Structure formats: structure tokens, C-alpha cells
mmCIF file of C-alpha atoms and ligand atoms in Angstrom:
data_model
loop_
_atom_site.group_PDB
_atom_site.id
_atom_site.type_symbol
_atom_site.label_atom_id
_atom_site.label_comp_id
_atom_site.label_asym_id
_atom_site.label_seq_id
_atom_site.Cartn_x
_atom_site.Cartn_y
_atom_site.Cartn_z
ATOM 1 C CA UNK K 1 0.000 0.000 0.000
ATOM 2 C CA UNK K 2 1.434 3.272 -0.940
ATOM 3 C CA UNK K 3 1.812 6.085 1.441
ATOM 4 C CA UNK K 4 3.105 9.738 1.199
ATOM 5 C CA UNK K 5 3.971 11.563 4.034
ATOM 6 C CA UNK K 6 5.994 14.866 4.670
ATOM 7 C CA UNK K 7 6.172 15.083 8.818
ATOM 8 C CA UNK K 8 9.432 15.602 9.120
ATOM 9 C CA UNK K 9 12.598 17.755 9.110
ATOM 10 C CA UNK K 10 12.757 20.151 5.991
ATOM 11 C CA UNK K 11 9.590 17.755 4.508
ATOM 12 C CA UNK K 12 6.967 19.797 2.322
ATOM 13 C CA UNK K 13 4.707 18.361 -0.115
ATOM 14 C CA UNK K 14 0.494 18.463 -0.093
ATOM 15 C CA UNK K 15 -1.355 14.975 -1.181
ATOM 16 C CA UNK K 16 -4.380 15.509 -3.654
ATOM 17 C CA UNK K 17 -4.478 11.994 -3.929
ATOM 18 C CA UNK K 18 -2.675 9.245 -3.566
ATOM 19 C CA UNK K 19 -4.928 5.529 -4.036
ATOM 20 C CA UNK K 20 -3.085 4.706 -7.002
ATOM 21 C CA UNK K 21 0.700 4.447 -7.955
ATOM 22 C CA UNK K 22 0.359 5.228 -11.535
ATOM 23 C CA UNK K 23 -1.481 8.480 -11.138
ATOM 24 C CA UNK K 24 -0.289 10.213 -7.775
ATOM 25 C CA UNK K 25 -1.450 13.654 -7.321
ATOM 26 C CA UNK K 26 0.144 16.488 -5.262
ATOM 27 C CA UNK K 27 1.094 19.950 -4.684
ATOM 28 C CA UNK K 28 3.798 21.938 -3.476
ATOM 29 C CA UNK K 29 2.813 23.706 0.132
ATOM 30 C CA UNK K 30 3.479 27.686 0.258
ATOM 31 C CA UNK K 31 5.713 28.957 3.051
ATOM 32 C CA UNK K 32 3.594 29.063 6.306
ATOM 33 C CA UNK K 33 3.462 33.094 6.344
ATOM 34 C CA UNK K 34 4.572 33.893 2.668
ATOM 35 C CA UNK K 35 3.499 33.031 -1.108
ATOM 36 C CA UNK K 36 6.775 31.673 -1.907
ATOM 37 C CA UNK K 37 6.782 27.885 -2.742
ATOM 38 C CA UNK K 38 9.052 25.388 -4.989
ATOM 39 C CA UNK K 39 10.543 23.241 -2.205
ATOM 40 C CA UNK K 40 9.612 19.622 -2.245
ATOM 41 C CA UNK K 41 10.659 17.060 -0.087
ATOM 42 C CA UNK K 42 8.452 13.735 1.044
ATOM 43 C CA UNK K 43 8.470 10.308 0.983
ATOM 44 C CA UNK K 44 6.979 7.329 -0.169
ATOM 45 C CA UNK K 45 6.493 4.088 1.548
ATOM 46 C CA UNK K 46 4.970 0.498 0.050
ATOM 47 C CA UNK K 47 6.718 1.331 -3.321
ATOM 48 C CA UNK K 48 9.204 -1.603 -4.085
ATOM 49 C CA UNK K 49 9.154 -2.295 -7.788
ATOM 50 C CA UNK K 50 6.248 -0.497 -8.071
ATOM 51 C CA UNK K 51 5.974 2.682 -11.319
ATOM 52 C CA UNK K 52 5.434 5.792 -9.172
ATOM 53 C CA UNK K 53 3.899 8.562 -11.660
ATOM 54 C CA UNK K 54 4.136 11.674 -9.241
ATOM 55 C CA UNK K 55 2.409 14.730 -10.293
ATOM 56 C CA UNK K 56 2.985 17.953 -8.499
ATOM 57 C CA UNK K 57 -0.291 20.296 -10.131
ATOM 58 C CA UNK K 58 0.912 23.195 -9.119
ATOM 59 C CA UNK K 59 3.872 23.541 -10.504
ATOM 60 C CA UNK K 60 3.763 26.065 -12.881
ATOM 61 C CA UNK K 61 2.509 28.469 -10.502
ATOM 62 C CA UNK K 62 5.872 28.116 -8.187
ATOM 63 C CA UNK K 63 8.128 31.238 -7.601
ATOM 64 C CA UNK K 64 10.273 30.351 -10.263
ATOM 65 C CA UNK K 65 9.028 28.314 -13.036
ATOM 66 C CA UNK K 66 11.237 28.336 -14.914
ATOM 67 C CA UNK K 67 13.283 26.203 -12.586
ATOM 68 C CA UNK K 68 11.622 23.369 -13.743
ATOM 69 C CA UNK K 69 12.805 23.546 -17.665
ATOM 70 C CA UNK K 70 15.036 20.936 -18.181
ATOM 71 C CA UNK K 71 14.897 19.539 -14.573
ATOM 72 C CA UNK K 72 15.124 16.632 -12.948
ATOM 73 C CA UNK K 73 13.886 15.531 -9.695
ATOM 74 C CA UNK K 74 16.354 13.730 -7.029
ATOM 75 C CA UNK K 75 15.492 10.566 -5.287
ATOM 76 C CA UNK K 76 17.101 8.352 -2.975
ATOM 77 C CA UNK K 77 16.431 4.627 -0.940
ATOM 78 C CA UNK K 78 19.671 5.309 1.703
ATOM 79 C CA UNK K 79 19.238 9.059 2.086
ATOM 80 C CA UNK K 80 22.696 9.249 1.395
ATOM 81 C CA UNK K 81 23.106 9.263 -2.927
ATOM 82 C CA UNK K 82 20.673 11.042 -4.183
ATOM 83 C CA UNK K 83 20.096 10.472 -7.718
ATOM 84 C CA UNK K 84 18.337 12.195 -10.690
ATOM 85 C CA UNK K 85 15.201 10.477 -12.388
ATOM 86 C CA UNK K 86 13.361 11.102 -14.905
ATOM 87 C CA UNK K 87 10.841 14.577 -14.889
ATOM 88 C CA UNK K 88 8.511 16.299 -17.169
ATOM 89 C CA UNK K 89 7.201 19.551 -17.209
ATOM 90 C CA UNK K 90 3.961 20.824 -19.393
ATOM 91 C CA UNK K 91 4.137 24.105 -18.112
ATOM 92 C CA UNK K 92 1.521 23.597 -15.441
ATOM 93 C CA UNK K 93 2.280 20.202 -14.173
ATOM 94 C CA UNK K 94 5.912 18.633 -13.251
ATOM 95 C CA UNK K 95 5.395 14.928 -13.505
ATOM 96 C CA UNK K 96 7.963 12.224 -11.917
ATOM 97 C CA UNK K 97 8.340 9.059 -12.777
ATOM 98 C CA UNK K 98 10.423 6.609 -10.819
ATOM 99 C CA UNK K 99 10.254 2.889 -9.677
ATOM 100 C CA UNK K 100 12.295 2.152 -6.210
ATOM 101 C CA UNK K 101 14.526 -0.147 -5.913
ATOM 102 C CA UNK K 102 13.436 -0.428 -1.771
ATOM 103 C CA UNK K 103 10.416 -0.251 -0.049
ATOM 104 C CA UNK K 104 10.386 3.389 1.830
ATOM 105 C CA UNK K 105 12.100 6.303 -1.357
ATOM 106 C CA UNK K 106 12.438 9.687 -0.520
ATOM 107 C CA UNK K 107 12.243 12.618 -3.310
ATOM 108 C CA UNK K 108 13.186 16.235 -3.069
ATOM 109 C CA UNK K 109 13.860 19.026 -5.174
ATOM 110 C CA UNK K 110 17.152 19.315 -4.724
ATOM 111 C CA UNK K 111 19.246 16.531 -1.998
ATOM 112 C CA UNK K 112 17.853 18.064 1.348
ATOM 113 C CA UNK K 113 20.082 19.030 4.074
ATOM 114 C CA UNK K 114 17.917 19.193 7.209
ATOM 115 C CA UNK K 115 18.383 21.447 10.277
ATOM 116 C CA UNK K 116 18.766 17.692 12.037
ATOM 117 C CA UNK K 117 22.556 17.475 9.738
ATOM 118 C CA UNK K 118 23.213 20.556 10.591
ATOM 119 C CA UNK K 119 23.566 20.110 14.433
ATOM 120 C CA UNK K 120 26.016 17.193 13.633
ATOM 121 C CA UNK K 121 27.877 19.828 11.658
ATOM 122 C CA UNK K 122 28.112 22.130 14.485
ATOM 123 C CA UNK K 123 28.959 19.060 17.165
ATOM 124 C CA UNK K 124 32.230 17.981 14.757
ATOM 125 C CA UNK K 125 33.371 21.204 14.444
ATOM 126 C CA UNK K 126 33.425 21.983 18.038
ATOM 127 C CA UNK K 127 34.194 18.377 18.676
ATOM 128 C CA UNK K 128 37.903 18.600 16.743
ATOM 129 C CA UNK K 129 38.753 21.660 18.934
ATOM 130 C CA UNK K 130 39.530 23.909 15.882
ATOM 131 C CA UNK K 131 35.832 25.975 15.457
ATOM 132 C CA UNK K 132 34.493 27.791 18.547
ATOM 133 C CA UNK K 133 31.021 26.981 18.595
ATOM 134 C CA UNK K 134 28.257 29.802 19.520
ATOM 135 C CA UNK K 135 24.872 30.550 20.049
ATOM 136 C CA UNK K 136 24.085 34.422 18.020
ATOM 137 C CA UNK K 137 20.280 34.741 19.452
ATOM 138 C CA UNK K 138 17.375 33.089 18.782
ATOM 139 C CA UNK K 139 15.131 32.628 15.651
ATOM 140 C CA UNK K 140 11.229 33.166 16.180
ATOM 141 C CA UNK K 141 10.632 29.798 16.484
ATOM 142 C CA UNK K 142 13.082 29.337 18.572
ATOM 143 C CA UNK K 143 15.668 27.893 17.339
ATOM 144 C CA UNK K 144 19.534 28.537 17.499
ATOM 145 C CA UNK K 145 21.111 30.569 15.425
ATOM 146 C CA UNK K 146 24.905 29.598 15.406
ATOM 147 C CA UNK K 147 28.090 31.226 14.463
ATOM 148 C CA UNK K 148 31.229 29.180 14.144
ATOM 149 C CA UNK K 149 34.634 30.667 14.214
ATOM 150 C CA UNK K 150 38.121 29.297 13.117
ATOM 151 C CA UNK K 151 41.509 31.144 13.463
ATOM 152 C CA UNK K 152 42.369 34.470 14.802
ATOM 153 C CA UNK K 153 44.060 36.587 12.053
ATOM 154 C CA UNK K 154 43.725 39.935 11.778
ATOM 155 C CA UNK K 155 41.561 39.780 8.187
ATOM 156 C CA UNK K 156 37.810 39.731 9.230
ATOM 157 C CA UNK K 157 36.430 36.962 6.664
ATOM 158 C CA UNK K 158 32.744 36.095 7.039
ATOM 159 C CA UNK K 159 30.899 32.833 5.150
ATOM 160 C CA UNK K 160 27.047 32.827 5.662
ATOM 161 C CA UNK K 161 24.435 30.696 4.007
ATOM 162 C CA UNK K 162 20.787 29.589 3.161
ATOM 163 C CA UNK K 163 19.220 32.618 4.207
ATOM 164 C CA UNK K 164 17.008 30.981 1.540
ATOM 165 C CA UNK K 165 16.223 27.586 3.177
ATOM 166 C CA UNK K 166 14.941 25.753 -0.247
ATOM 167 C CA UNK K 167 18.469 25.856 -1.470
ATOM 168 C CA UNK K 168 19.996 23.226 0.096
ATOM 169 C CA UNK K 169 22.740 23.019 -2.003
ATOM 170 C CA UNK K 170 24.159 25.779 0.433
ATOM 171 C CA UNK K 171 23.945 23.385 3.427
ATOM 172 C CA UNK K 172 26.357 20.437 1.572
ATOM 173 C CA UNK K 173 28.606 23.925 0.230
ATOM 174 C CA UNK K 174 29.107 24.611 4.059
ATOM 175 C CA UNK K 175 29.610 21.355 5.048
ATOM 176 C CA UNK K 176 32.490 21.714 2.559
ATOM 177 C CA UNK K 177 33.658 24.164 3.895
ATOM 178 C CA UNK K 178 33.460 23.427 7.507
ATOM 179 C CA UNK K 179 35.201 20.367 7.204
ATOM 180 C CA UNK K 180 37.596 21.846 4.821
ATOM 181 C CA UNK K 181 38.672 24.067 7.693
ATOM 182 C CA UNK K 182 38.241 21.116 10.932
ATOM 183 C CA UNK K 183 41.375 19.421 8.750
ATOM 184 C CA UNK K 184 44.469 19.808 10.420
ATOM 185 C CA UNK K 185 46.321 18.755 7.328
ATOM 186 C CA UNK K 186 45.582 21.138 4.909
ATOM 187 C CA UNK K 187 47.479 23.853 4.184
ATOM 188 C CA UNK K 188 44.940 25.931 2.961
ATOM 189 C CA UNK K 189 43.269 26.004 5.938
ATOM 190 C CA UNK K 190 46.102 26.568 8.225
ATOM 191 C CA UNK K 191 47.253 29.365 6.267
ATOM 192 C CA UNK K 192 43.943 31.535 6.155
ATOM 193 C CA UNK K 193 42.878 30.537 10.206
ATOM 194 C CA UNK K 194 46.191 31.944 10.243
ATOM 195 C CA UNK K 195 46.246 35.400 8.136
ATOM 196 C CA UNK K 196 42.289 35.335 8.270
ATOM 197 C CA UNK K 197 39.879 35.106 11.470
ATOM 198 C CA UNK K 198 36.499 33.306 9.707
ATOM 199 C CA UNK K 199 33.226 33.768 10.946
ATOM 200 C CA UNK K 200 30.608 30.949 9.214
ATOM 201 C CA UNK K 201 27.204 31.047 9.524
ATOM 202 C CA UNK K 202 26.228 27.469 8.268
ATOM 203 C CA UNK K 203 22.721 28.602 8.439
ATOM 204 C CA UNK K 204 20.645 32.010 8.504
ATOM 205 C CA UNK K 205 17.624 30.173 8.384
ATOM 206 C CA UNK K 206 17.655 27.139 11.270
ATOM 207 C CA UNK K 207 12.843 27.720 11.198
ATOM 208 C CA UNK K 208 12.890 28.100 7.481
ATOM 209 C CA UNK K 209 15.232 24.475 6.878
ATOM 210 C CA UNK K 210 13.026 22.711 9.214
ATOM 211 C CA UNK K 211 9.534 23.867 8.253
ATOM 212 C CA UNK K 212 10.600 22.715 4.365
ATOM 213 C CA UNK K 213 10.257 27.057 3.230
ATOM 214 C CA UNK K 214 11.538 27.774 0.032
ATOM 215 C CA UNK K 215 12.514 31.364 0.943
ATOM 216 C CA UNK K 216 10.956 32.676 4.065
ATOM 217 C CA UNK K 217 11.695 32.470 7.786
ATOM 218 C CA UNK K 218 8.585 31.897 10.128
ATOM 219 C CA UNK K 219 6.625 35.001 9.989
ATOM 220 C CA UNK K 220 7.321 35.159 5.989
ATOM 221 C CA UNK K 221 10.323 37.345 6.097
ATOM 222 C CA UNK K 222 12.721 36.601 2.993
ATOM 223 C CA UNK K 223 16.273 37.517 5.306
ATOM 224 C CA UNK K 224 17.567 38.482 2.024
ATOM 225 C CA UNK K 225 15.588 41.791 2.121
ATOM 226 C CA UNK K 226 15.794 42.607 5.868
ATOM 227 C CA UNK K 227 19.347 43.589 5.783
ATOM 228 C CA UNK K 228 18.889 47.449 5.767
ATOM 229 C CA UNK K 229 16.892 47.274 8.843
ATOM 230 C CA UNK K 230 16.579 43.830 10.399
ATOM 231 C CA UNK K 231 14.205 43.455 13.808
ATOM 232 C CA UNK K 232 14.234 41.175 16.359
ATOM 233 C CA UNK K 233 10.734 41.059 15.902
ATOM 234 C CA UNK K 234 10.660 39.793 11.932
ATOM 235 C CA UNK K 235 14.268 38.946 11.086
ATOM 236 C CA UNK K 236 16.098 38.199 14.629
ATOM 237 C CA UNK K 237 18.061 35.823 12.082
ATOM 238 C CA UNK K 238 19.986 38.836 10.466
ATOM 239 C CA UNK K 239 19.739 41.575 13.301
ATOM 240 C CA UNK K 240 22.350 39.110 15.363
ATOM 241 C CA UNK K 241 24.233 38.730 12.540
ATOM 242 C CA UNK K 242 24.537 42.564 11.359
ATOM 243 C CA UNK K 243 25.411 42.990 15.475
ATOM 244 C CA UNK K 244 27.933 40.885 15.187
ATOM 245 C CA UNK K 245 29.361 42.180 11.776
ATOM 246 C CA UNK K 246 29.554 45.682 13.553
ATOM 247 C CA UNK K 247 31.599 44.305 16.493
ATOM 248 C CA UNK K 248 34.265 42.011 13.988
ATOM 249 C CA UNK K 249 34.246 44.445 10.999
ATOM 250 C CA UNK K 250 34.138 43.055 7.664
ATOM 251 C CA UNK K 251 36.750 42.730 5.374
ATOM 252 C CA UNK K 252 34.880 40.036 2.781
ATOM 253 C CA UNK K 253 31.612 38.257 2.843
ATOM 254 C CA UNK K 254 30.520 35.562 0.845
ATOM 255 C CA UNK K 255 26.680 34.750 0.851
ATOM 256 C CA UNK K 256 25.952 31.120 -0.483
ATOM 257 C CA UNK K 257 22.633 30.665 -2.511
ATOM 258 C CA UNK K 258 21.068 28.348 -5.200
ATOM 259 C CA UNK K 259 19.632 29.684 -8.307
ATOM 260 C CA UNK K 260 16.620 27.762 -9.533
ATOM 261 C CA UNK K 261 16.501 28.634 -13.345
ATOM 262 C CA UNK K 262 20.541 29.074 -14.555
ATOM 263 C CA UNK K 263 22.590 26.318 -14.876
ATOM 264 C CA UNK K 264 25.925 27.621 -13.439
ATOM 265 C CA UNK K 265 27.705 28.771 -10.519
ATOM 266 C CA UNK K 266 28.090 32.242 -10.412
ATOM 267 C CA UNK K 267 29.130 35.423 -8.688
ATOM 268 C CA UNK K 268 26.544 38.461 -8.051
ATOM 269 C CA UNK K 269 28.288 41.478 -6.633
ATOM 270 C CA UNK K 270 27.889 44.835 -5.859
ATOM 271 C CA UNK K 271 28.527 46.817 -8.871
ATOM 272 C CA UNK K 272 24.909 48.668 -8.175
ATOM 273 C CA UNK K 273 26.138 49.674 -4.450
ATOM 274 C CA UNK K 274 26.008 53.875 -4.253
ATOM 275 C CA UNK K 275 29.427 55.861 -5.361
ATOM 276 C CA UNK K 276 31.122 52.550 -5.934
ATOM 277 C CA UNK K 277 35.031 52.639 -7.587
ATOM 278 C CA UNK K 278 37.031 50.296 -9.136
ATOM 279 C CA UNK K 279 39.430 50.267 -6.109
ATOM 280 C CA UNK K 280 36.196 48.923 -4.755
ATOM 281 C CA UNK K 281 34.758 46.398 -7.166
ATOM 282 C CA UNK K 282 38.506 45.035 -7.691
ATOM 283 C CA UNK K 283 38.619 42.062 -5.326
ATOM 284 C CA UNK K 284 35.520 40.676 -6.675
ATOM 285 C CA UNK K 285 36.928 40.906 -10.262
ATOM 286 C CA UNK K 286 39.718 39.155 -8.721
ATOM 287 C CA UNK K 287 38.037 36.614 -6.873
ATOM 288 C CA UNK K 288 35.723 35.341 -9.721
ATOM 289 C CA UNK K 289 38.882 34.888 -12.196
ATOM 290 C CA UNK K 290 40.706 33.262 -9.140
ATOM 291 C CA UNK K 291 38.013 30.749 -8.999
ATOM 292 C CA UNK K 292 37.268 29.927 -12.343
ATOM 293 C CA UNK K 293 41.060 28.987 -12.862
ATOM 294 C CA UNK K 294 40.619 26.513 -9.571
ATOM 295 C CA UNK K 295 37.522 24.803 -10.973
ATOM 296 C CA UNK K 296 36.172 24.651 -14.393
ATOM 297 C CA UNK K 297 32.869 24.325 -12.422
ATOM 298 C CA UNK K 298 32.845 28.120 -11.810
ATOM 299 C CA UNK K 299 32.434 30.475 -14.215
ATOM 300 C CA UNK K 300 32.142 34.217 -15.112
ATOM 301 C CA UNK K 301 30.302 34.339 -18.423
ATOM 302 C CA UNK K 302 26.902 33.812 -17.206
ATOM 303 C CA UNK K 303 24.842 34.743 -14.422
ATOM 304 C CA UNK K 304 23.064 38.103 -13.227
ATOM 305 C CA UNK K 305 23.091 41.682 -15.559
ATOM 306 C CA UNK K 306 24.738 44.186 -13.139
ATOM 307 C CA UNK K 307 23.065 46.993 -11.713
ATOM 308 C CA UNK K 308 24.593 50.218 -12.802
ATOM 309 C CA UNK K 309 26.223 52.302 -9.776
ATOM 310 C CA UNK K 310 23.403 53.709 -7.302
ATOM 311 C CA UNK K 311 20.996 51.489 -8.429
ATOM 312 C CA UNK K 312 21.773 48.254 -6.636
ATOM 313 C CA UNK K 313 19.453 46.522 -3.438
ATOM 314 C CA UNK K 314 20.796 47.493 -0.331
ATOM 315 C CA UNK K 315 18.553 45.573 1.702
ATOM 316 C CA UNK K 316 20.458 42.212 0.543
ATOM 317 C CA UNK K 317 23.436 41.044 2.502
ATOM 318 C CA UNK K 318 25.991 41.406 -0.076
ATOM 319 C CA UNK K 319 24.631 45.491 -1.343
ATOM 320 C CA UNK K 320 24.599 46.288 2.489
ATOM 321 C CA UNK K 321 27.718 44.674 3.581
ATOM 322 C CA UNK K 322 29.352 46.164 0.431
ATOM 323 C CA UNK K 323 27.846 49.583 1.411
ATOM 324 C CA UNK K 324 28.586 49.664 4.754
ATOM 325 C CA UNK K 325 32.118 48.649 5.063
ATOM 326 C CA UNK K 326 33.496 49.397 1.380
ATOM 327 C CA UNK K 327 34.246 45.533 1.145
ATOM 328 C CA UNK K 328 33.641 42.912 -1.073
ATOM 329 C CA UNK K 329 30.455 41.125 -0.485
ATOM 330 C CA UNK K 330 29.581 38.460 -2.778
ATOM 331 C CA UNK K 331 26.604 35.626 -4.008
ATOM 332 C CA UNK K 332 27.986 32.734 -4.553
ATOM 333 C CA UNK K 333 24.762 31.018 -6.750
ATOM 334 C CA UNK K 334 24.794 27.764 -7.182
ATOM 335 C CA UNK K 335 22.625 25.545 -9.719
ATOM 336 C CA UNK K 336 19.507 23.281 -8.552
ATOM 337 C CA UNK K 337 20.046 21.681 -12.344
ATOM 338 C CA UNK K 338 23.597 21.296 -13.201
ATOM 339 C CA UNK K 339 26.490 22.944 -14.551
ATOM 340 C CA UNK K 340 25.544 23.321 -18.131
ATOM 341 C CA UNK K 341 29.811 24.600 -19.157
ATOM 342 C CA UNK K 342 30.906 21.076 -16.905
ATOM 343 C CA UNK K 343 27.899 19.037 -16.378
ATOM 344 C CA UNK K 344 27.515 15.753 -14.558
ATOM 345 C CA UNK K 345 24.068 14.526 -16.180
ATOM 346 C CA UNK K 346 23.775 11.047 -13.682
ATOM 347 C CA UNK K 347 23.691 13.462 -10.682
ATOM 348 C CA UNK K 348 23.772 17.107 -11.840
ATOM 349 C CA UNK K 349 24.769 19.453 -9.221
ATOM 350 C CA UNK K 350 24.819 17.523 -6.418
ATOM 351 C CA UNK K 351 26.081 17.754 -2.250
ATOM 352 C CA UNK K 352 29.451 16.422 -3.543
ATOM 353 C CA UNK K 353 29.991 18.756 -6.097
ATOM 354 C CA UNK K 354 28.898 22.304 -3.592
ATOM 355 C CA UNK K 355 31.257 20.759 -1.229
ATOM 356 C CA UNK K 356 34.430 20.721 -3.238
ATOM 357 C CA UNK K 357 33.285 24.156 -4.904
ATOM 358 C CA UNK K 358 33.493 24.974 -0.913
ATOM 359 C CA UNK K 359 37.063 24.232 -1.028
ATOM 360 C CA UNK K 360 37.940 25.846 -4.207
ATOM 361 C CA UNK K 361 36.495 29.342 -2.696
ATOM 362 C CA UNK K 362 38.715 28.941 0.502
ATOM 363 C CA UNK K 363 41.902 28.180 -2.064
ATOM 364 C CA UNK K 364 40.649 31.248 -3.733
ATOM 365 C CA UNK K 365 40.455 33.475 -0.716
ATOM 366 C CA UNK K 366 43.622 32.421 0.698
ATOM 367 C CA UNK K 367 45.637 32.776 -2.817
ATOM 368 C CA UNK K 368 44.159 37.038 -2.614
ATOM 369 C CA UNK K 369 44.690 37.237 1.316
ATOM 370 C CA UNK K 370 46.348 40.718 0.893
ATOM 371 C CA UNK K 371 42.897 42.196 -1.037
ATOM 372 C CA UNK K 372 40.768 41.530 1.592
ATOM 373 C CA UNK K 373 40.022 44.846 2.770
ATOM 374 C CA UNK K 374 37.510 47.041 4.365
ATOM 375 C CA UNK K 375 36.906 50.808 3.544
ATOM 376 C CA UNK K 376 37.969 50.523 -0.535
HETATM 377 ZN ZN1 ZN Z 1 18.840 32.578 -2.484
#
């Protein structure tokens, strides 16, 4: 007997119906406070050998649809490879069909990383003795929001993610890069901890991960917008963290998302911020030719058309960081597809591939130490 269910960490999907395999019906829930929705993750139990056709109605009305153009949903039996099947999309309906190889199958939109992963995260890193582990306030759930810390250089480096909770991608980049930094062997690391102090912020959005949002926190706030004037009353997530940015100073930021429609990893910067110079904008030139040449997955001919001067968003983290300390602030996006200059087609982009891209950004930061710098 087939069974759907979504109770659990990060889970999100809405059962129309569900009596027969070969014609399941479902939708995609909105986030609880907001109209934002294109995260799916649920599972399906009874389904050995069975052909699942899984079709999600609503699709075409999603935040982005055109995320689902040549898209294909991930699924997995050990929770642990998550593989691409086969997808459709009419331009209303996104239709998946799969047969598991096990009895219980889990699907998402992208290979979820739940808020339950990222307390393990947190409990290595202050397990090896290298991070210091700390609670920045609480979310309005709730819920932690932590800060990790490694070294104690003088350059004030800060690495924050999934203020956007639907792309997960962000959590597997950061669990790159944490574990990237926990290894005592590599000289990468050592180096930076030692000409850089890094402040990591594995993730902005602890309520959003766990409710299974797309974009929102729990009152509906997308954190990308609060930055400007974050409350403790609808974005406690980034008022902490802008407190904290005040007290360390900021000499580079790098903000870790997922784009849903471009195939690519890309850079968004701050060319739009208000009376910017080149002095200004040159570290981010720097940094996105620095990482293409360290992976051929990055690249700098596609992504976002750049604001002219004055006319950037200052309410996101990287136009207010940029703003307000005359540093480089950056957007790392990654794809939910695949890398369309490099691609993978078995798994597309995939938890493997953000967490060596992790890596690659930490070579790239430590190879431009010296640029690093606030008030440019
Ligand atoms: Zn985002």
C-alpha cells in the first residue's frame, strides 16, 4: 500500500491523492506566512518495484518556473546518494516518474540538508577543537542561530548561508567548507585561520530548513531583504548577525545561494552599491577569475546583468555589507540543475559537487589574502 507523508525535518509536499501508484497527485505547500513555494521534499512508503507517476499540479505556478525547464527531480532509498530520475514539465504540471529499488524512497527538489545534519555539523566542528562553537540569538521559532569561528588573524572573513532555506545546495557547500577548515592537514586552511579570522554562519535560516520554506523564515520574512533594517521582531536571524558584523568588521563576505533557473555557478556582486570605484569592485573581479582557474565548475560568463552604480538593493546582505564597510560582499549562486559549461548529467549538481566548490572558494580566498580589505 502506498503512502506519502511529509512530517518531518525540511519535509513539504500536499497529497491531492494518492490511491493509485500510476497516477499520484500532489502539490507543493506555500511557506507558512509567505506566497513563496518550490521546495519539495516527502516520501513514499509500500513502493518496491512499483511505477510511481508523481504529479505535483501546481507547478507552474511556483516562484520560479522556470526552474523546472530541463529539470530533474532527485530521489534516494539510503538518504545518502541522491540520484536524478526522470521529470517532465507541461508548463503547469511537473510529472515524476520513478520505480524504487526499496520499499520506503524519498524525493526532493534538490538533496535536502535538514536542520537535524546541521547540528552534527556544528557538534564535529566543536568536537575537533579547531571551530568555537556559539549561540548568536534566537530565531522566532526558537531555534539557534549559530556562528562558528576558526583562526584568529587579523583579516575579518565572514561565510554565511541559506538565508534561503529551499536551497539546500548551500547546506552540503558549508559542510564543505566546515570540514575543509576542521582538517588539520591542509594547508589551505592553516594558512587563512592563520592570516584570516572566519566567521561561518552554516545557516541564517535554522525555522525556514526545518519547516521545508523555500525562501521565508517563520513570519514570511525573505532575510535576504531585511538587511537594511533587520528586527528582532521579523528577522532576529539577520539583526544578530549585522550585530555581530559591527563588532568584527568586515573585510569580505561571501553569501551562499542556489539559483533555480541558470545552470551555473556564479558570482553576483555589488557593482549597483552607491558611489562605488574600481578600487572597490577590484577584489571581486579578482576573486571570480581566481576561482574559475581553480575549478572549471565556476564560471564568469553567465549569471546576473549588473546593476549600474546607485541602483543596486541594499537591503540584501551582499549590497549592504558592500555599502557599509566598502568591502567585497559576494553571491555565490549555485545551480539546482547542473552545470551546463561542466555538467555531470547522472547526478547534476549535487552535495558532492557544492562541497568541493566549498574548497575551491577557501583556495581562492587564501591565494588574494592581501585584497581583503575594508573601507575601498
Ligand atoms: Zn537565495
Amino acid at each position: 500500500m502506498i503512502h506519502i507523508s511529509s512530517q518531518f525535518d525540511s519535509g513539504n509536499i500536499e497529497i491531492v491523492a494518492a490511491d493509485s501508484a500510476d497516477a499520484i497527485r500532489l502539490r507543493i505547500a506555500k511557506d507558512g506566512a509567505a506566497d513563496f513555494f518550490q521546495w519539495f521534499h516527502f516520501r513514499v512508503s509500500g513502493a518496491k518495484g512499483v511505477p510511481l507517476t508523481l504529479a505535483i499540479e501546481n507547478a507552474g505556478a511556483a516562484s520560479y518556473p522556470k526552474g523546472w525547464e530541463d529539470y530533474r527531480a532527485v530521489a534516494s532509498t539510503d538518504r545518502q546518494h541522491w540520484g536524478r530520475v526522470e521529470t517532465e514539465y507541461d508548463g503547469t504540471t511537473l510529472t515524476i516518474r520513478h520505480t524504487p529499488g526499496a520499499d520506503v524512497v524519498w524525493f526532493a527538489y534538490f538533496a535536502p540538508y535538514s536542520l537535524e545534519r546541521h547540528e552534527d555539523l556544528m557538534a564535529r566542528a566543536q568536537a575537533r577543537g579547531v571551530a568555537r562553537a556559539e549561540r548568536l540569538g534566537a530565531t522566532l521559532d526558537g531555534r539557534d542561530l549559530d556562528l562558528l569561528t576558526f583562526g584568529s588573524g587579523p583579516k575579518p572573513l565572514w561565510v554565511i548561508a541559506r538565508q534561503h532555506p529551499g536551497e539546500s545546495m548551500c547546506g552540503w557547500f558549508m559542510e564543505g567548507l566546515v570540514d575543509r577548515l576542521l582538517d588539520p592537514y591542509d594547508p589551505v586552511s592553516r594558512a587563512l585561520m592563520a592570516q584570516a579570522t572566519l566567521h561561518v554562519v552554516p545557516n541564517m535560516n535554522p525555522d525556514g530548513v526545518f519547516r521545508g520554506h523555500l525562501r521565508t523564515n517563520a513570519g514570511g520574512a525573505n532575510l535576504n531583504r531585511e538587511w537594511r533594517e533587520p528586527s528582532l521582531e521579523r528577522s532576529p536571524e539577520v539583526f544578530h548577525v549585522v550585530q555581530r558584523m559591527q563588532a568584527t568588521g568586515v573585510a569580505m563576505c561571501l553569501d551562499a545561494h542556489g539559483d533555480e533557473a541558470l545552470p551555473y555557478n556564479f558570482i553576483a556582486g555589488y557593482e549597483g552599491v552607491p558611489d562605488v570605484t574600481e578600487a572597490h569592485l577590484a577584489p571581486l573581479a579578482r576573486y571570480k577569475t581566481e576561482l574559475s582557474r581553480l575549478t572549471p565548475d565556476f564560471q564568469v560568463e553567465h549569471g546576473y546583468p549588473k546593476p549600474a552604480p546607485g541602483q543596486g538593493n541594499l537591503t540584501t546582505s551582499t549590497g549592504h555589507i558592500a555599502n557599509t564597510f566598502r568591502c567585497a560582499a559576494m553571491t555565490l549562486e549555485m545551480p539546482f540543475k547542473d552545470t551546463a559549461n561542466n555538467p555531470m548529467p547522472e547526478v547534476g549538481w549535487s552535495p558532492q559537487r557544492s562541497a568541493k566548490l566549498a574548497g575551491h572558494c577557501l583556495e581562492a580566498m587564501l591565494v588574494m589574502i592581501d585584497d581583503w580589505e575594508a573601507g575601498l
